[in-house]
XYZ file of C-alpha atoms in Angstrom:
488
model
C 9.572 31.265 -19.029
C 12.319 28.301 -18.666
C 14.396 26.730 -21.356
C 12.209 23.995 -20.831
C 8.425 25.673 -20.986
C 10.374 27.454 -23.734
C 11.860 24.796 -25.623
C 8.738 22.786 -25.435
C 6.427 25.552 -26.452
C 7.883 26.300 -29.863
C 8.197 22.355 -30.161
C 4.735 22.261 -29.664
C 3.857 25.500 -32.066
C 5.086 24.544 -35.390
C 4.210 20.811 -34.714
C 0.664 22.756 -34.470
C 1.629 24.599 -38.093
C 2.806 21.994 -38.994
C -0.108 19.649 -38.524
C -2.736 22.576 -39.811
C -0.526 23.690 -43.148
C -0.355 20.003 -43.972
C -3.929 19.246 -43.151
C -5.502 22.015 -45.020
C -3.156 21.620 -47.916
C -4.945 17.919 -48.338
C -8.101 19.168 -47.794
C -7.764 21.486 -50.571
C -6.291 19.334 -52.831
C -8.993 17.272 -52.367
C -11.495 18.960 -52.835
C -10.554 20.236 -55.436
C -10.246 16.982 -56.714
C -13.549 15.842 -56.327
C -14.722 18.945 -57.569
C -13.235 18.122 -60.797
C -14.313 14.306 -60.734
C -17.617 16.225 -60.597
C -17.980 18.398 -63.259
C -15.769 15.674 -65.631
C -18.481 12.532 -64.878
C -21.423 15.531 -65.539
C -19.756 15.820 -69.276
C -18.660 12.788 -69.782
C -22.961 11.681 -69.382
C -24.250 14.938 -71.446
C -21.333 13.617 -74.242
C -22.618 9.817 -74.109
C -26.436 11.434 -74.833
C -25.077 13.375 -77.986
C -23.704 9.917 -78.920
C -27.111 8.559 -78.288
C -28.741 10.689 -80.248
C -25.850 10.373 -83.615
C -26.507 6.305 -83.220
C -30.001 6.775 -83.157
C -32.266 4.356 -81.410
C -29.596 0.821 -80.025
C -32.714 -1.073 -80.807
C -33.763 -0.500 -84.118
C -30.924 1.454 -85.663
C -33.459 3.973 -86.634
C -32.989 7.532 -86.230
C -35.128 8.512 -82.699
C -38.225 10.509 -83.856
C -39.049 12.660 -80.995
C -37.315 14.347 -77.514
C -39.556 12.233 -75.587
C -37.805 8.664 -76.965
C -34.112 10.022 -76.496
C -35.689 11.097 -73.010
C -36.782 7.427 -72.294
C -33.924 5.824 -73.608
C -31.048 8.144 -71.937
C -32.894 7.923 -68.584
C -32.332 3.884 -69.155
C -28.768 4.337 -68.815
C -28.462 6.412 -65.891
C -27.382 4.938 -62.017
C -28.870 6.953 -59.654
C -27.098 7.071 -56.311
C -27.709 9.699 -52.735
C -25.331 11.542 -53.950
C -26.045 11.552 -57.975
C -29.382 11.598 -60.152
C -30.909 12.846 -63.174
C -34.175 13.721 -64.461
C -35.580 14.269 -68.076
C -38.139 17.440 -68.264
C -40.893 18.109 -70.748
C -42.702 21.209 -71.187
C -40.676 21.888 -68.445
C -42.266 19.139 -66.281
C -40.241 16.239 -64.861
C -41.394 13.278 -67.339
C -38.876 10.736 -66.501
C -36.954 9.531 -62.951
C -34.480 6.699 -62.682
C -35.628 3.860 -60.519
C -34.176 2.818 -57.067
C -34.690 4.030 -53.570
C -32.287 6.220 -51.533
C -31.431 8.195 -54.611
C -31.244 11.789 -54.752
C -34.787 13.347 -56.465
C -33.820 15.521 -58.318
C -37.940 16.086 -59.671
C -38.749 17.296 -56.000
C -37.101 20.104 -56.067
C -38.794 22.660 -58.434
C -35.559 25.401 -58.249
C -33.564 22.885 -59.697
C -36.161 22.177 -62.524
C -36.483 25.551 -63.140
C -32.962 26.635 -63.536
C -31.915 23.907 -65.305
C -35.175 24.751 -68.127
C -33.598 28.445 -68.422
C -30.220 27.183 -68.421
C -31.902 24.602 -71.343
C -33.729 27.347 -72.907
C -30.377 29.884 -73.346
C -28.750 27.057 -74.732
C -25.893 26.866 -72.111
C -24.851 23.466 -71.984
C -21.944 23.837 -69.146
C -21.829 22.774 -65.410
C -23.141 25.224 -63.318
C -23.977 25.451 -59.437
C -26.848 25.857 -57.802
C -28.151 26.121 -53.948
C -30.937 25.275 -53.166
C -33.112 24.508 -50.038
C -33.016 20.923 -50.870
C -29.572 20.858 -51.751
C -26.220 22.134 -53.185
C -25.908 21.282 -56.655
C -23.363 20.854 -59.792
C -25.379 20.205 -62.979
C -25.869 20.201 -66.129
C -28.834 20.518 -68.474
C -28.524 19.289 -72.598
C -31.245 20.380 -74.291
C -33.317 18.341 -76.158
C -34.025 20.139 -79.548
C -36.237 19.294 -83.234
C -35.425 20.257 -86.448
C -36.245 23.762 -86.111
C -34.296 24.459 -83.041
C -37.194 24.646 -80.197
C -35.750 23.174 -77.394
C -38.466 19.928 -76.697
C -37.011 18.822 -73.944
C -34.251 18.381 -71.438
C -31.877 16.215 -69.644
C -30.923 17.376 -66.216
C -27.683 15.463 -64.102
C -26.776 16.758 -61.157
C -24.281 15.817 -58.407
C -24.985 16.886 -54.448
C -21.939 18.678 -54.198
C -22.670 19.296 -50.375
C -23.291 15.928 -49.514
C -20.444 14.502 -51.377
C -17.880 17.392 -49.393
C -19.680 16.437 -46.318
C -17.459 12.452 -46.746
C -14.665 14.851 -46.977
C -15.006 17.322 -44.386
C -16.362 14.161 -41.912
C -12.604 12.375 -43.051
C -10.646 15.791 -42.177
C -12.436 16.135 -38.814
C -10.957 12.979 -37.950
C -7.818 14.136 -38.725
C -8.551 17.332 -36.934
C -8.732 14.860 -33.575
C -5.869 12.613 -34.452
C -3.905 15.207 -35.245
C -5.042 17.195 -31.586
C -4.372 14.479 -29.907
C -1.192 13.700 -31.532
C -0.100 17.170 -30.601
C -1.281 16.520 -27.021
C 0.952 13.814 -27.114
C 4.148 15.335 -28.610
C 3.486 18.129 -26.219
C 3.736 15.121 -23.398
C 6.043 13.315 -24.623
C 8.123 16.974 -25.616
C 8.003 17.965 -21.986
C 9.386 14.146 -20.728
C 12.497 14.863 -23.496
C 13.614 18.031 -23.064
C 13.771 17.824 -19.190
C 15.711 14.890 -19.789
C 17.999 16.727 -22.236
C 18.218 20.327 -19.896
C 19.115 17.403 -16.940
C 22.742 18.297 -17.041
C 21.791 22.067 -17.272
C 20.202 21.874 -14.144
C 22.785 19.872 -12.747
C 25.082 22.498 -13.584
C 22.836 25.181 -12.026
C 22.272 23.554 -8.893
C 26.228 22.557 -8.414
C 26.978 26.100 -9.457
C 24.559 27.490 -6.288
C 26.300 25.106 -3.683
C 29.909 25.833 -4.876
C 31.536 28.574 -2.985
C 35.178 29.752 -1.532
C 34.470 27.597 0.943
C 34.022 24.518 -1.020
C 35.099 23.618 -4.197
C 35.057 20.378 -4.083
C 31.445 19.430 -5.433
C 31.340 18.182 -9.067
C 28.462 17.402 -11.484
C 27.152 14.268 -12.226
C 27.619 13.186 -16.301
C 24.222 12.465 -17.397
C 24.046 10.674 -20.739
C 27.216 10.741 -24.002
C 26.355 14.010 -25.612
C 26.838 17.496 -25.675
C 25.413 18.452 -22.727
C 27.358 15.148 -21.112
C 30.341 16.672 -22.714
C 29.489 20.598 -21.408
C 29.471 18.904 -18.001
C 32.729 17.298 -18.184
C 34.301 20.621 -19.461
C 32.781 22.806 -16.575
C 33.662 20.015 -13.870
C 37.755 20.478 -15.553
C 37.208 23.890 -15.401
C 35.848 23.578 -11.588
C 38.873 21.194 -11.488
C 41.504 24.268 -11.945
C 39.837 26.576 -10.173
C 39.809 24.703 -7.274
C 43.898 23.875 -8.034
C 44.142 27.617 -8.457
C 42.291 28.976 -5.123
C 44.715 25.791 -3.134
C 47.941 26.978 -5.035
C 47.125 30.751 -4.143
C 45.993 29.738 -0.298
C 48.807 27.374 -0.588
C 51.070 30.593 -1.855
C 49.788 33.184 0.689
C 50.341 30.855 3.588
C 53.986 29.798 2.272
C 54.893 33.558 1.365
C 53.694 35.031 5.166
C 55.833 31.962 6.808
C 58.650 32.599 4.523
C 58.638 36.634 4.971
C 57.140 36.438 8.716
C 61.148 35.610 9.286
C 63.252 38.091 7.866
C 60.492 40.633 8.801
C 60.882 39.665 12.564
C 64.712 39.905 12.043
C 64.352 43.356 11.000
C 62.163 44.348 13.716
C 64.236 42.875 16.283
C 67.013 44.061 14.598
C 66.493 48.111 14.711
C 64.879 47.604 17.895
C 67.813 46.831 19.804
C 69.888 48.708 17.398
C 72.222 51.400 19.405
C 71.567 54.697 17.463
C 75.355 55.954 19.456
C 77.265 52.834 18.231
C 78.442 53.404 14.876
C 79.927 49.943 14.174
C 77.014 48.440 15.332
C 74.456 50.659 12.793
C 77.204 49.627 9.760
C 76.506 46.162 11.397
C 72.847 46.257 11.785
C 72.700 48.058 7.828
C 74.062 45.326 6.283
C 71.934 42.422 7.985
C 69.065 44.447 7.363
C 70.350 45.000 3.251
C 70.348 41.273 3.293
C 67.253 40.593 4.833
C 65.526 43.564 2.558
C 67.287 41.828 -0.648
C 66.369 38.232 0.275
C 62.651 39.647 0.903
C 62.601 41.303 -2.879
C 64.044 38.228 -4.261
C 61.178 36.434 -2.584
C 58.707 39.033 -3.947
C 60.049 38.526 -7.051
C 60.176 34.843 -7.516
C 56.669 35.018 -5.892
C 55.157 37.430 -8.986
C 56.637 35.468 -11.536
C 54.988 32.388 -10.119
C 51.217 34.218 -9.954
C 51.855 35.621 -13.682
C 52.810 32.144 -14.786
C 49.266 31.569 -16.010
C 48.694 34.423 -17.974
C 49.094 34.662 -21.897
C 51.135 37.687 -21.574
C 53.252 35.332 -19.900
C 55.389 34.496 -22.573
C 56.479 36.479 -25.672
C 56.519 33.955 -28.876
C 59.219 34.580 -31.136
C 61.888 32.304 -33.039
C 63.939 31.509 -31.491
C 67.551 29.956 -32.538
C 68.622 27.139 -30.309
C 72.622 27.049 -30.911
C 72.963 30.890 -30.136
C 70.377 29.876 -27.190
C 73.013 27.366 -25.664
C 76.059 29.430 -26.220
C 74.098 32.009 -24.160
C 73.636 29.844 -21.551
C 76.430 28.273 -21.510
C 78.238 32.172 -21.021
C 75.975 33.507 -18.806
C 76.217 30.488 -16.349
C 79.638 30.017 -16.530
C 80.067 33.316 -14.325
C 77.329 31.750 -11.362
C 80.347 29.698 -9.590
C 84.061 28.263 -9.954
C 83.380 25.373 -12.281
C 83.998 22.860 -15.143
C 81.312 24.550 -17.482
C 81.181 22.197 -20.699
C 78.154 21.731 -23.495
C 77.403 18.285 -24.431
C 75.413 18.881 -27.537
C 73.782 22.069 -29.208
C 70.717 21.988 -31.253
C 70.550 23.031 -34.329
C 67.160 24.973 -35.620
C 64.598 27.364 -34.793
C 61.563 27.343 -32.753
C 59.070 28.937 -31.471
C 59.564 30.032 -28.151
C 59.948 32.551 -25.168
C 64.206 33.549 -25.087
C 63.862 35.077 -22.480
C 61.809 32.386 -20.171
C 63.598 29.872 -21.098
C 66.751 31.680 -20.288
C 65.635 32.736 -17.110
C 64.733 28.216 -16.546
C 67.889 27.546 -17.855
C 70.110 29.767 -15.281
C 68.379 28.451 -12.778
C 68.638 25.190 -13.085
C 72.336 25.729 -13.479
C 71.898 27.726 -10.110
C 71.088 25.209 -8.283
C 73.856 23.209 -9.856
C 76.233 25.415 -8.225
C 74.939 25.609 -5.080
C 74.809 21.401 -4.562
C 78.397 20.790 -5.459
C 81.875 21.535 -4.999
C 83.765 23.902 -6.867
C 85.797 22.590 -9.371
C 82.911 19.494 -10.659
C 81.825 19.580 -13.448
C 78.890 21.111 -15.027
C 77.298 20.409 -18.271
C 74.504 22.106 -20.266
C 73.419 20.649 -23.635
C 70.268 21.187 -26.043
C 68.946 18.737 -28.549
C 65.929 18.210 -30.594
C 64.603 14.623 -31.023
C 61.368 13.290 -32.788
C 58.862 10.992 -30.255
C 57.296 7.851 -30.876
C 54.461 9.364 -31.496
C 56.168 11.166 -34.626
C 56.565 14.808 -32.493
C 59.418 17.057 -32.576
C 60.606 18.218 -29.270
C 63.638 20.499 -27.848
C 65.521 18.803 -24.607
C 67.614 21.514 -22.647
C 69.820 20.409 -19.866
C 72.149 20.758 -16.935
C 73.740 18.169 -15.374
C 76.224 17.980 -12.132
C 78.659 16.116 -10.212
C 76.703 17.245 -6.541
C 75.040 15.766 -3.843
C 72.037 14.254 -6.097
C 68.614 14.089 -4.525
C 66.986 10.896 -3.356
C 64.275 9.714 -5.020
C 61.417 10.301 -2.404
C 62.545 14.177 -2.054
C 61.988 14.674 -5.553
C 58.585 15.732 -5.633
C 58.959 17.591 -2.708
C 61.483 19.790 -4.690
C 59.127 20.473 -6.791
C 56.806 21.611 -4.746
C 56.696 25.776 -3.693
C 58.829 26.282 -0.801
C 59.682 22.733 -1.114
C 63.929 22.141 0.172
C 65.766 19.320 0.892
C 68.182 21.026 2.962
C 67.015 23.575 4.364
C 70.778 25.096 5.644
C 71.291 25.828 1.629
C 70.419 29.424 0.940
C 67.264 29.532 -1.318
C 63.694 30.765 -1.689
C 62.157 26.921 -2.608
C 60.592 28.469 -5.488
C 63.545 27.687 -8.164
C 62.479 24.604 -9.607
C 58.679 25.604 -9.207
C 59.108 28.919 -11.362
C 61.434 26.228 -13.998
C 58.043 23.967 -14.104
C 55.657 26.489 -14.881
C 58.129 27.776 -17.770
C 58.344 25.041 -19.336
C 54.679 23.809 -18.372
C 53.979 27.664 -20.650
C 55.963 26.049 -23.242
C 53.422 23.195 -22.792
C 56.241 20.932 -22.051
C 57.393 19.510 -18.663
C 60.691 19.529 -16.411
C 62.246 16.207 -16.410
C 64.536 15.019 -13.002
C 66.883 12.151 -13.091
C 69.409 11.662 -9.677
C 71.551 9.566 -7.590
C 72.183 10.693 -4.113
C 76.287 10.939 -4.071
C 76.664 10.999 -8.038
C 74.836 14.264 -9.199
C 71.443 15.320 -11.218
C 70.388 15.759 -14.349
C 67.596 18.952 -15.172
C 65.619 18.883 -18.312
C 63.472 21.130 -20.120
C 61.718 19.446 -22.646
C 58.906 20.828 -24.593
C 57.177 20.871 -28.354
C 59.220 21.964 -31.301
C 56.790 24.260 -32.811
C 58.218 25.284 -36.071
C 58.146 29.603 -35.854
C 54.086 30.722 -37.608
C 56.296 33.721 -39.286
C 59.255 33.450 -40.610
C 60.830 37.336 -38.912
C 64.087 36.907 -38.246
C 65.197 35.953 -34.556
C 66.145 39.054 -32.359
C 70.001 39.007 -32.482
C 70.466 39.627 -28.745
C 67.579 39.104 -26.940
C 69.324 37.807 -23.474
C 71.155 41.266 -23.932
C 68.254 42.936 -21.785
C 68.901 43.517 -17.805
C 64.852 42.452 -17.719
C 66.396 38.790 -18.950
C 68.182 37.999 -15.928
C 68.114 33.829 -15.200
C 68.174 32.392 -12.017
C 67.982 34.233 -8.739
C 70.554 32.942 -5.839
């Protein structure tokens, strides 16, 4: 069954059970109350009869002289109805009956009269049950005895229990009909409501069926403003990421194939034209081919770094001393080229970060500064910890050069993979994308400020999260050869 049918089945079943339990409980309580009222009423009638006998004739005040007088006076006080009545018996025969039309006629039910006589003879004065062909009774027989204790007459009070309960049954039959109609209405309303609630899931299923590897542009329509609507928004965001990932992957493959095709073509042509007997040509070809292989290796390494950027294991977070990080970065950057290397500021503090990746990014920016500046010019490194307007602390690592600068319209181009402004300068065009990936992996960004002809400033900005544990930072995480920084 579909989710809609299952939910509707559960809803209808629970509602039906609740209505049945509520109705049955109410019926049982009401039935017990009526039984109690019948018994109480019959007992009060017997008490009134005993009071009458004790007080005597209400007219003369004299003591009753015989049972007939008592029964006559007691019958005068009976108000009969279709469900309750009385009969006075003398010598086992009905002597007095209440007047009125459409009342319960006890005197016509011989089985009741016989049972009442037996009860009075045995001295049982209690409410009893009796079912005859005429009715289902609750009755009480009060014996009237003389001074010797011999029973001279019997006053019988009875109620038609079946008739009284039939009214209750009729009421609950109406309840059952109303409950069934309500249950049907709940089922119809629930079917429509559950369908509307599950509409985002249906749209999600349809959209997922339409999406393929060749078309990831379809999105789920947002219906309503509830948890399922937020689920649709989350899935749409996931689809956006998947589409970007597929697009980046496709672009990466296209760019990589383009970048690798040239050196491979050079290698192939050089090998085809190589004269094995010419030793000088072999040596020259070897050097040239090694340069091309080195270039391809560097390109493959950069592509692998970018491919890992979205993985959780891309970063190895640990406490990082920003002052030590700055000193190490300056020391290693100064070996990249003959420039005037200085530090503008050194941050104090320890943050949760990946020292290896930050050093790699920082040296990549330094290598770019060397590549696009003249020997003898100044390149400045710096670090700081600052607080944003929102009160969030963040750290900033920057490289400032006095190079050729970048035009404003070219800044976005150099951020993209294989994007280069000057193709005459050696490089793969993956340096800044790698720096951007490292910054974003630290939940940060890469800021670029540049003025053509005056130089550029590249800044890595990320939240300054405090270490999650108090372990000391590694003494020299940058000493690991695997932590080699930017590549030429």
